[in-house]
């Protein structure tokens, strides 16, 4: 996992920089090392609340796994046994809707967005929120942590509401009618600089890793009705029809189903028409080629704004990102504005069991600055062993291969 990789790197650095006297105190307790790493280095967002809670649990279990019988008493004396307070590290929200910078207004009332910001500007704007989050994370006991968590959430909620009208205006400008600020709130927009203000006040994200959904955004009954029947997705088609009809006899569920379909329609229109997503409909051979709200394409475009300049990105993506006509503008952005470090594509032979064996996917890693004239890569692999043997087998590939 990413957590384990970061911890291993830190271990190696501690060993390399160990005091000349060989002082063992220079090497921290592994429980404390992993706890500090979780608290200061691991951040994430998911639209599904249960997924966020599972991620928190996994982080806590990973920390607990480092406890040993002979260090529990010592850690207890140092008040270090408490699990890391990660409520503000792993968050629920819609990663694709909301601001990645500061929305501002010009003197004539026209709204525009500043894509770049400084550490000082973030800290000046959200100092009260950052201060409460820092106090929460450093709280010596649960009572103190709850107090500062409540204060931080209150300030965050106030700041979120201040941005709702701006986001609502953005939706209206795309041609979406009959949409209210309340509907915008229901979409759970995630304003990155606000929600992770403590990170952006320290320069932003150094590394962004992700495996975005490989589906198109569209209303699916499996996605919706599983909220009311966990077994719904496993039912055969006729049984789904019957179960759906039964569930829709409940007026509240029927209303929620209609609202769900409406929200998907609103989101798809926004992604298609918004200036926030400019790389989703390239012109190829004189014809427009749309990604049709492919979620992996939308997430990939957003990631260029999330990693700081000079930061590093690694993404697991469908093969069409690297060779499809509709994703050409994404590849142009990748080649013109980043330095690709590696690209491996696979044919899914017994790698992802739930995915068709003929499906192609790839992993790309890049530095979020510079320009790529040549890259190291290898295509159509069948096993994961190539990851360890990449340097021996990768080829030098000219940029025009990804542009064609």
CSV table of C-alpha atoms in Angstrom, one decimal, residues 5 35 45 48 54 202 220 227 266 270-271 281 291 310-311 368:
chain,number,residue,atom,x,y,z
A,5,UNK,CA,5.8,2.5,0.9
A,35,UNK,CA,1.0,6.9,13.2
A,45,UNK,CA,-11.8,11.6,-0.8
A,48,UNK,CA,-19.4,6.9,-0.6
A,54,UNK,CA,-13.4,1.5,5.8
A,202,UNK,CA,2.0,23.8,3.3
A,220,UNK,CA,-28.0,2.8,-12.8
A,227,UNK,CA,-29.0,1.5,-0.9
A,266,UNK,CA,-27.5,17.6,-14.0
A,270,UNK,CA,-22.3,20.2,-16.1
A,271,UNK,CA,-19.3,18.0,-17.1
A,281,UNK,CA,-14.3,16.6,-26.4
A,291,UNK,CA,-15.6,11.0,-23.8
A,310,UNK,CA,6.6,19.5,-9.7
A,311,UNK,CA,4.5,17.0,-7.7
A,368,UNK,CA,3.5,17.4,-12.9
